[in-house]
Coordinates of C-alpha atoms and ligand atoms in Angstrom, one line a residue:
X26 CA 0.0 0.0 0.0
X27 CA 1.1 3.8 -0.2
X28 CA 1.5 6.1 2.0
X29 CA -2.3 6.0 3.9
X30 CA -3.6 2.8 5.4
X31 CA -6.7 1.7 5.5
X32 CA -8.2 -0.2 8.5
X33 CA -11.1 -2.2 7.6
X34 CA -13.5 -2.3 10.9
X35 CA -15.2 -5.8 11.0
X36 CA -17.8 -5.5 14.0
X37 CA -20.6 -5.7 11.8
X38 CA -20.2 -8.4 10.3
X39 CA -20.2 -10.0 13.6
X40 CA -23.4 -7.6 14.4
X41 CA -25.3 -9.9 11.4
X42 CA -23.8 -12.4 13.3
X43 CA -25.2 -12.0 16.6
X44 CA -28.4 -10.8 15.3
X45 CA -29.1 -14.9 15.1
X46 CA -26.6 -16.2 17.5
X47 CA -25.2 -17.8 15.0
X48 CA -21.7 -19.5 13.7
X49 CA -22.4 -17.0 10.9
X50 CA -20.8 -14.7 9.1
X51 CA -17.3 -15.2 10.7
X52 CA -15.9 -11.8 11.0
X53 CA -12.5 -13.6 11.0
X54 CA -12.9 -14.3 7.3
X55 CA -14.1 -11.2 7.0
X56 CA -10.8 -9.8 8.3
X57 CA -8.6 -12.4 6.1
X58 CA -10.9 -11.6 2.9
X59 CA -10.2 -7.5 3.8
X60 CA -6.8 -7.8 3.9
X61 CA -6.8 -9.4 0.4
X62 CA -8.3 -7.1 -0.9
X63 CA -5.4 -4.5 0.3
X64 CA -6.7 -3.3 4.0
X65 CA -3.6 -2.1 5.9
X66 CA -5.0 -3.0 9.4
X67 CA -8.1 -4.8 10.6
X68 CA -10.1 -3.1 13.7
X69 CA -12.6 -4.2 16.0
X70 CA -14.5 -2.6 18.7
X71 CA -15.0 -5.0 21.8
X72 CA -17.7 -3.6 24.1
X73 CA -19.0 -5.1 27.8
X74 CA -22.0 -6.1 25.9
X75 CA -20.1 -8.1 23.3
X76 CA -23.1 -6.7 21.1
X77 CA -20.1 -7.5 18.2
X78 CA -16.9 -9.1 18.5
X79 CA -16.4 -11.2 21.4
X80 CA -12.7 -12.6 23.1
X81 CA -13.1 -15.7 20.6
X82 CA -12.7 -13.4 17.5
X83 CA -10.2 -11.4 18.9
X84 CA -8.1 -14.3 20.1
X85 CA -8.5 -16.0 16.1
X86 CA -7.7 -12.1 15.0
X87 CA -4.6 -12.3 16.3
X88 CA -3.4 -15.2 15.1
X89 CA -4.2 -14.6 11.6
X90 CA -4.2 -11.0 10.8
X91 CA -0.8 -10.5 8.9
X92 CA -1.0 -6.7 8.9
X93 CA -1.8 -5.1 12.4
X94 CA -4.9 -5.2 14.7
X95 CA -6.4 -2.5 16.2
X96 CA -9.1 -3.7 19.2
X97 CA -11.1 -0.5 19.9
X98 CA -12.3 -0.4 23.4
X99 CA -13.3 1.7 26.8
X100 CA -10.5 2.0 29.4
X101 CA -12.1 -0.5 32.0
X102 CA -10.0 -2.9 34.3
X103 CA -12.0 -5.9 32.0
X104 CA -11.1 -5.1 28.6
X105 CA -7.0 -4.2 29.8
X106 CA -6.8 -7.2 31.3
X107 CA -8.2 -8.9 28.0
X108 CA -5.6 -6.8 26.3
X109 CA -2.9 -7.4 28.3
X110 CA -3.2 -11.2 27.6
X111 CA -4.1 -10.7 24.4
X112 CA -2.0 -8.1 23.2
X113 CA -3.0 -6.9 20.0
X114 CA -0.6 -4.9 17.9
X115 CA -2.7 -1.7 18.9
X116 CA -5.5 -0.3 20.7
X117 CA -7.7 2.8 20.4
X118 CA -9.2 3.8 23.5
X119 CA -12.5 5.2 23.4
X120 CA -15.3 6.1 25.6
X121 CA -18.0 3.4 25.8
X122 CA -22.1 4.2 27.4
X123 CA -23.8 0.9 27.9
X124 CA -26.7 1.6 25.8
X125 CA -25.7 4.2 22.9
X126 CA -26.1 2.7 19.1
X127 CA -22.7 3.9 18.6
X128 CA -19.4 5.5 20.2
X129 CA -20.7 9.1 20.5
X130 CA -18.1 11.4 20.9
X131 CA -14.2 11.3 21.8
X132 CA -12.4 10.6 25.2
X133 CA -12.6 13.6 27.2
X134 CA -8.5 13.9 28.4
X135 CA -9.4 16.8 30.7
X136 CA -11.8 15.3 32.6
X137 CA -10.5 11.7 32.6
X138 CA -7.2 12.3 32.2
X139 CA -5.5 10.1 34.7
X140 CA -8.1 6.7 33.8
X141 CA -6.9 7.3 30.0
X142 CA -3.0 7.5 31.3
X143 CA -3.3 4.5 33.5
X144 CA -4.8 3.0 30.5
X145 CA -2.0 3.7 28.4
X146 CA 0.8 2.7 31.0
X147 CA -0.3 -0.7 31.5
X148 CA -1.1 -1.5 27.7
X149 CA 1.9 0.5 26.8
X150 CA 4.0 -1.7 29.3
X151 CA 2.2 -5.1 27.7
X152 CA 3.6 -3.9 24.6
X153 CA 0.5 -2.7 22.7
X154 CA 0.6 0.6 21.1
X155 CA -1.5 3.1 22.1
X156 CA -4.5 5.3 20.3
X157 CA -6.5 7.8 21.6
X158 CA -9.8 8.3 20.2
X159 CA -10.9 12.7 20.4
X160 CA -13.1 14.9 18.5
X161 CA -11.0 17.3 16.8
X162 CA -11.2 19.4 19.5
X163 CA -7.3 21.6 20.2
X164 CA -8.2 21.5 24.0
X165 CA -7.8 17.2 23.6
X166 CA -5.3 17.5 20.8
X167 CA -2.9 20.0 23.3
X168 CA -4.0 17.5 26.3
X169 CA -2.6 14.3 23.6
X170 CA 0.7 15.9 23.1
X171 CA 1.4 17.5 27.0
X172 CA 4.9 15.9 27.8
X173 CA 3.4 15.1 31.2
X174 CA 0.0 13.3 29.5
X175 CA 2.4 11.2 26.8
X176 CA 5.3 11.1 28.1
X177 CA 6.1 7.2 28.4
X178 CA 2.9 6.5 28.0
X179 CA 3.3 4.6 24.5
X180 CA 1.1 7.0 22.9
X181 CA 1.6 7.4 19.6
X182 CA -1.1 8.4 17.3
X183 CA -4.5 10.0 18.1
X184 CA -7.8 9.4 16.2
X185 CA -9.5 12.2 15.4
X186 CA -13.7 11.8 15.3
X187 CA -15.1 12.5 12.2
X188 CA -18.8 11.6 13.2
X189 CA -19.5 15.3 13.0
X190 CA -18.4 15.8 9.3
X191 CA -19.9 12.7 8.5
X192 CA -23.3 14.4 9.6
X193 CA -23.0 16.8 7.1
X194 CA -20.9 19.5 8.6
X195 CA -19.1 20.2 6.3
X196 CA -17.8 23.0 8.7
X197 CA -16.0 20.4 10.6
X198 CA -13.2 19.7 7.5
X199 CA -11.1 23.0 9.1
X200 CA -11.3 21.6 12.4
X201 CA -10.0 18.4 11.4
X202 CA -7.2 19.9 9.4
X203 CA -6.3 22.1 12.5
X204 CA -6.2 18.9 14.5
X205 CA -4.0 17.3 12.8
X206 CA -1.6 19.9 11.8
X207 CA -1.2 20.6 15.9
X208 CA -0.8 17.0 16.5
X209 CA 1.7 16.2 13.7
X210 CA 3.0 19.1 14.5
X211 CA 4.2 17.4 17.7
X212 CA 5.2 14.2 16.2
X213 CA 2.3 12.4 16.9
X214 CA 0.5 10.1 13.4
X215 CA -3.2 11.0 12.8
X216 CA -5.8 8.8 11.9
X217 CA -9.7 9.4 11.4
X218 CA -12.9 7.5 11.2
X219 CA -16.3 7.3 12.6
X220 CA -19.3 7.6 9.9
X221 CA -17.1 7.7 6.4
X222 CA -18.2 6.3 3.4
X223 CA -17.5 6.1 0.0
X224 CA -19.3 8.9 -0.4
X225 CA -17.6 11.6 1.8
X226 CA -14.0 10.2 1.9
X227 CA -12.4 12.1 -1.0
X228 CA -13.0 15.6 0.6
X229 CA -11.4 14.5 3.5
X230 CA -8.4 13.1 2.1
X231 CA -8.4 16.3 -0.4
X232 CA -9.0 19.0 3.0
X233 CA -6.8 17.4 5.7
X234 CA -3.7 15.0 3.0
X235 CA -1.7 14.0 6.6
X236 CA -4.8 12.0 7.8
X237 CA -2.7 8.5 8.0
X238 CA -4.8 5.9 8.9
X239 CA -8.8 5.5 8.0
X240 CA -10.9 2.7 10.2
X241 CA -13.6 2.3 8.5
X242 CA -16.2 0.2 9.2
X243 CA -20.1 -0.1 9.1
X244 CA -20.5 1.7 5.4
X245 CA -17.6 -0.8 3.8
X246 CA -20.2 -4.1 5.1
X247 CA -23.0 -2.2 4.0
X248 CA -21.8 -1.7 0.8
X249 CA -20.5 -5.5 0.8
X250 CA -24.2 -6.4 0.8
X251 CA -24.5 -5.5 -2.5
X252 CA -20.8 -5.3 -4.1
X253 CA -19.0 -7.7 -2.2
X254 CA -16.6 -7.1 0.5
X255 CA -13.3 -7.2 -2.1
X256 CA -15.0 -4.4 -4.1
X257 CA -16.0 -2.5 -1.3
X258 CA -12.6 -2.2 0.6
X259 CA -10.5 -2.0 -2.9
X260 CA -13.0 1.1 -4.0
X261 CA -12.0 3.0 -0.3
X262 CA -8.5 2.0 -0.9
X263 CA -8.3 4.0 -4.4
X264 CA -10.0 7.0 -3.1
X265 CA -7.6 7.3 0.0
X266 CA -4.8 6.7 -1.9
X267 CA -5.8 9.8 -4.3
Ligands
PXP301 N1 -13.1 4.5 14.7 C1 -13.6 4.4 16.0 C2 -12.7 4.9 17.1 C3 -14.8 3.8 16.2 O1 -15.3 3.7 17.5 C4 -15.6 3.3 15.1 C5 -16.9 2.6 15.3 O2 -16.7 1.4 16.1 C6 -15.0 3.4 13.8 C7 -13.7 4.0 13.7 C8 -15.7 2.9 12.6 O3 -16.8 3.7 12.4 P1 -17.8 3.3 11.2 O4 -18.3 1.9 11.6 O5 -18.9 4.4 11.3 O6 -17.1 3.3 9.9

């Protein structure tokens, strides 16, 4: 791949999954079948519900991802000590409310600064990299890149929410771009996702070109529906790697 990765975000396929309780569809071929079609990384989102992915995928994921995985999850003592034995290659923390549809919004680091940080130490010292999921917000972006909130931490990239712009505000493309120009700005890789499609990637890519790393996730099986999963990933490929 070039110089922007794409992370292909599997939970739904095990949402279709779950809706029957099911052996299938496996999101573990899912994840193999993404990564032949060029993903970079394959993510997953592992919530206390296990509405999704559960410990049996992620323990398969690791084993036969050949890229990286990234296991999204909130920065409670259950999922660090999954992680800690699991050790994925990386993990985005993100905030988690037991009965949204969705991750809502980015971590707050000013208000939960020192649950995020003890977070990061322990995955950090378990040898799992470290993600931060924030709206692009410069009060979290400066809180990111604070020597005293990184520093040995093992954080190394942020993600920056794009849930807003997805929505339609268009507005929020500047706010992105500002985020990640203060965050590369102190050596820290960007990624994005939440809510992109096939529809509203290329503006992105074209407004903020040091965006890194896309997860992407619900639109890509969506589409698969109808195109098939190696179409769907290979068309999101081409457009970030405009
Ligand atoms: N990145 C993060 C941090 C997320 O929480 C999610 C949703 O699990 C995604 C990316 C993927 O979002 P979507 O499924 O809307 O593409």
């Amino acid at each position: 791949m070039g110089i922007r990765r794409l992370g292909v975000n599997i939970d739904h396929v095990a949402t279709l999954r779950q809706a029957r309780r099911s052996a299938y569809p496996d999101p573990v071929l899912a994840a193999m079948l993404a990564e032949q079609a060029g993903a970079a990384q394959i993510t997953c989102h592992i919530r206390g519900d296990r509405r999704h992915v559960n410990e049996r995928d992620i323990r398969l994921l690791r084993e036969v991802v050949t890229t990286q995985l990234n296991v999204e999850h909130a920065a409670t003592e259950e999922m660090i000590s999954l992680m800690e034995q699991l050790r994925p290659h990386r993990v985005t923390l993100v905030p988690e409310r037991p009965d949204e549809v969705t991750t809502e919004g980015g971590l707050n680091l000013l208000t939960n600064a020192e649950a995020v940080r003890a977070a990061a130490r322990r995955l950090s010292a378990a040898g799992v990299r470290v993600s931060l999921f924030i709206d692009p917000d410069p009060a979290q972006v400066a809180a990111v890149v604070d020597p005293s909130f990184i520093g040995g931490l093992g954080v190394d990239m942020i993600e920056l929410n794009t849930a807003r712009y997805a929505e339609g505000h268009i507005d929020d493309l500047s706010r992105l771009a500002h985020a990640c120009a203060q965050a590369k700005g102190l050596g820290v890789e960007v990624a994005a996702g939440h809510g992109l499609t096939h529809l509203n990637l290329a503006a992105l890519v074209k407004a903020v070109p040091d965006i890194i790393e896309y997860n992407i996730g619900h639109s890509i099986v969506s589409r698969a529906v109808f195109v098939g999963l190696d179409a769907a990933v290979r068309d999101l490929i081409r457009i970030i790697q405009a």
